[in-house]
Amino acid sequence: MSGLIRFLRTQNPTLTQTDWQIWYPKADDDHVPVGKYIIPFQYWLTHRDNHLLLERALAGEIGVWFAATDDVIDHKQLIHAGQKLWPMVAVHFPIFRDGRGYSTAALLRERLAWTGPVWAIGDVLIDQLDQLARVGFDHFVLRADQDHELGLCKFEQFSVRMQDSWRYPRTLNPIHQAEVLTA
Amino acid sequence: MYRYDEIDQSLVQERSAQFAEQVVRRLKHQISEDEFKPLRLQNGLYLQRHAYMLRVAIPYGMLSSAQLRTLAKIAKYYDRGYGHFTTRQNIQFNWIDLEEAPLILEELAAVQMHAIQTSGNCIRNITSDPFAGVAADEYIDPRPICELLRQWSTLHPEFAFLPRKFKIAVNSAAEDRTVLLCHDVGIELKRGDQDVLLANIYAGGGMGRTPMLAELIKTDMPWQDLPAYLTALLRVYNRHGRRDNIYKARIKILVKALGVDDFAKQVEEEWTHTKITYAPWTDVDWQRVAQHFTKPPYKKLPALFQEQFIQALQPNERVGFMRWFERNVREHQVAGYSSVVLSLKPHRTQAPGDATAEQMNAIAELADRYSFGELRVTHEQNLVLADVESTQLVALWQEAKRLGLALSNIGLLTDIIACPGGDFCSLANAKSIPIAKAIQERFDHLDYLHDVGDVSINISGCINSCGHHHVGNIGILGVDKDGEEWFQVTLGGAQGHEAAIGKVIGRAFLADEIPAVIDRLIKTYVNERYDGERFIQTVWRLGLEPFKQAAYADDAKEKEGVV
């Protein structure tokens, strides 16, 4: 796997390495390769009763990734259960301009109370990092050709924000701030 | 008018710095054009037929004289000396160098302006009533809500890559001057019991190749809930809107596919959750913004009567002034004041909505002298001085005349709404500007125009309908037939509360046929109208048939000749 940016809510962004790999199975792949893998949620859905898979999950070797078309609301229970099983979930961007993943991350954080890591994977470009970080992503697997060092600076371009989001509350002016604090 | 606080100011400056860095990387080929495209679009920069075009936001149409002077400067130094006011209360510059775009954004930021989200698949410029705050028929001044929405939608992280563009309009007067029902979301503000501010929400309207009117999905929502509710609505659209086909990606298609009830239900369900997560707007928010939209220091003035104007005029000016007064001057909330529309539709000489740098500077001067240094942009592509002392109307008219801005054609046949068309736009199938000019040339006679009365002609160079041809009483749409420019005519469209989508009347025409076709449509109306009946009312009463027959009269003659 190429470089990974980790940007937890309470820390600064850092460039790091990981031994996790993302599994994009081909049609004839019938089992998850050996190692730590983030596998398609759809695969989990159909194979979750498989003993071997469950054992590996219990051993902390299996995370899942959601495709842009996966509806996380439809699988609330499974994702709640996954909270204890998967070290992370990931959301896949088939192309950087497919915005569904942003809402998926927001839903995972807000409605499904997912507190663990949420990785952005797929066509992840440095110019979208700030937006991704705000809706709930805290790990970013950049596309291989992206300038990872420059990517690290992409979270600091704005000192103010106009909306509440998972990472930051809306920036308030001092008068407003005082009013909210005394409310 | 709204003044940025340090938060707004930081944001536009940081945004301009961000784009400058991206442009450098683009010029070094470190970003591909495909990947740069949404970045530049969300900074207002299109790649057009001949050059880059920069679209600058004029949120809800409000502009200060200082801002207009900056727009004039941009036109002069970075463009070819003019700008084009659009149907979405924006201004476009057609001849921009990519390298200079960040400099322009910096200049804009210095006068509290930006080009953020004027394009791209995101929430676009919030539009509203150009007479907000002064209209005699207003329920409540919508501008604080518009400004709060501008802030909320600016660089919204979750909705920067929607299936398609997303347009919001806000209206709060008896008359709808916003084309509310042709928006992805239309917000209608009103006063409830004890004067509480409530909103009705319409969704799923739009023009383009599948024109639809929005439907009511929520009534009487407290204004404080708008951010949570709109988040829910946009989330449903972002997740379930079609992305497989660009022509079916607007929210109107989703609303239609699900049915309005199911769509409204889904939004409502999502709202039960977003309402917990997203803080509502507060009275403090309201105060922070609304303090900028208080009334200017109006004088106590008596209302003026027609005779008093006439006395102030030379006899040879009287007819001209009274025509202008009738068409370009609007009733004001405050006695002794009027709102004035400056026509950007002089006959023949320039494209509808265009203003030169010199005109912009002169208009800024007029705003300073006559209207508290403020003006507004209308979706009909004209400008408004909203707070003019009625005693000053004659003087203003005389100056506006010298500047070529006083044609008394507001709402008349030559007040044509047109997109830039094939002269500039790379999407267009046909040129709009020469058609507009040809129509203005044919109907240059003001006596006749005034006699014909209210008629809207809207011209779009392609099916994207930037010229809003669907809601024109007469709509003209450029279509491509075997590489040739043709024009399809629609009839019966209207904006406002009686909004309607026009219907195509038959085969398309060549450009040089259009003025004669319009002439025959108008003659049919003049012959058939009841006393006091507007063009659109006659069309609706009689149906399309008599107009169709008139429009294709030459076809019938030709057929007879063949027989």
PDB file of C-alpha atoms in Angstrom, chain B residues 1 3 62-66 69 134 294-301 332 334 336-338 363-376 384-390:
ATOM      1  CA  MET B   1     -26.137  45.982   2.779  1.00  0.00           C
ATOM      2  CA  ARG B   3     -20.604  43.856   5.361  1.00  0.00           C
ATOM      3  CA  MET B  62     -26.954  43.205  -3.842  1.00  0.00           C
ATOM      4  CA  LEU B  63     -24.068  45.336  -4.991  1.00  0.00           C
ATOM      5  CA  SER B  64     -22.352  48.425  -3.564  1.00  0.00           C
ATOM      6  CA  SER B  65     -20.989  51.201  -5.726  1.00  0.00           C
ATOM      7  CA  ALA B  66     -17.454  50.301  -4.592  1.00  0.00           C
ATOM      8  CA  ARG B  69     -16.268  50.053  -9.552  1.00  0.00           C
ATOM      9  CA  VAL B 134     -38.108  48.161  -0.577  1.00  0.00           C
ATOM     10  CA  THR B 294     -31.780  48.049   8.329  1.00  0.00           C
ATOM     11  CA  LYS B 295     -33.420  50.902   6.456  1.00  0.00           C
ATOM     12  CA  PRO B 296     -31.123  53.638   5.161  1.00  0.00           C
ATOM     13  CA  PRO B 297     -31.615  57.138   6.623  1.00  0.00           C
ATOM     14  CA  TYR B 298     -34.737  58.002   4.652  1.00  0.00           C
ATOM     15  CA  LYS B 299     -35.961  61.582   4.792  1.00  0.00           C
ATOM     16  CA  LYS B 300     -39.542  62.461   5.551  1.00  0.00           C
ATOM     17  CA  LEU B 301     -40.801  63.319   2.106  1.00  0.00           C
ATOM     18  CA  HIS B 332     -41.523  52.045  -2.773  1.00  0.00           C
ATOM     19  CA  VAL B 334     -41.510  54.643   1.966  1.00  0.00           C
ATOM     20  CA  GLY B 336     -41.450  60.046  -1.358  1.00  0.00           C
ATOM     21  CA  TYR B 337     -39.091  57.309  -2.553  1.00  0.00           C
ATOM     22  CA  SER B 338     -39.085  55.162  -5.687  1.00  0.00           C
ATOM     23  CA  ILE B 363     -23.784  53.673 -12.627  1.00  0.00           C
ATOM     24  CA  ALA B 364     -21.706  53.478  -9.433  1.00  0.00           C
ATOM     25  CA  GLU B 365     -21.710  57.267  -9.439  1.00  0.00           C
ATOM     26  CA  LEU B 366     -25.505  57.318  -9.891  1.00  0.00           C
ATOM     27  CA  ALA B 367     -25.864  54.865  -6.990  1.00  0.00           C
ATOM     28  CA  ASP B 368     -23.738  57.115  -4.789  1.00  0.00           C
ATOM     29  CA  ARG B 369     -25.674  60.229  -5.663  1.00  0.00           C
ATOM     30  CA  TYR B 370     -29.189  58.882  -5.839  1.00  0.00           C
ATOM     31  CA  SER B 371     -29.445  55.622  -3.896  1.00  0.00           C
ATOM     32  CA  PHE B 372     -27.234  55.389  -0.791  1.00  0.00           C
ATOM     33  CA  GLY B 373     -24.380  53.854  -2.776  1.00  0.00           C
ATOM     34  CA  GLU B 374     -26.222  50.605  -3.396  1.00  0.00           C
ATOM     35  CA  LEU B 375     -27.794  48.845  -6.332  1.00  0.00           C
ATOM     36  CA  ARG B 376     -29.252  45.493  -7.280  1.00  0.00           C
ATOM     37  CA  VAL B 384     -31.937  48.671  -9.956  1.00  0.00           C
ATOM     38  CA  LEU B 385     -31.406  51.810  -7.898  1.00  0.00           C
ATOM     39  CA  ALA B 386     -33.718  50.901  -5.062  1.00  0.00           C
ATOM     40  CA  ASP B 387     -33.957  54.040  -2.934  1.00  0.00           C
ATOM     41  CA  VAL B 388     -34.310  57.121  -5.089  1.00  0.00           C
ATOM     42  CA  GLU B 389     -35.976  60.283  -3.763  1.00  0.00           C
ATOM     43  CA  SER B 390     -38.925  60.824  -6.057  1.00  0.00           C
TER      44      SER B 390
END
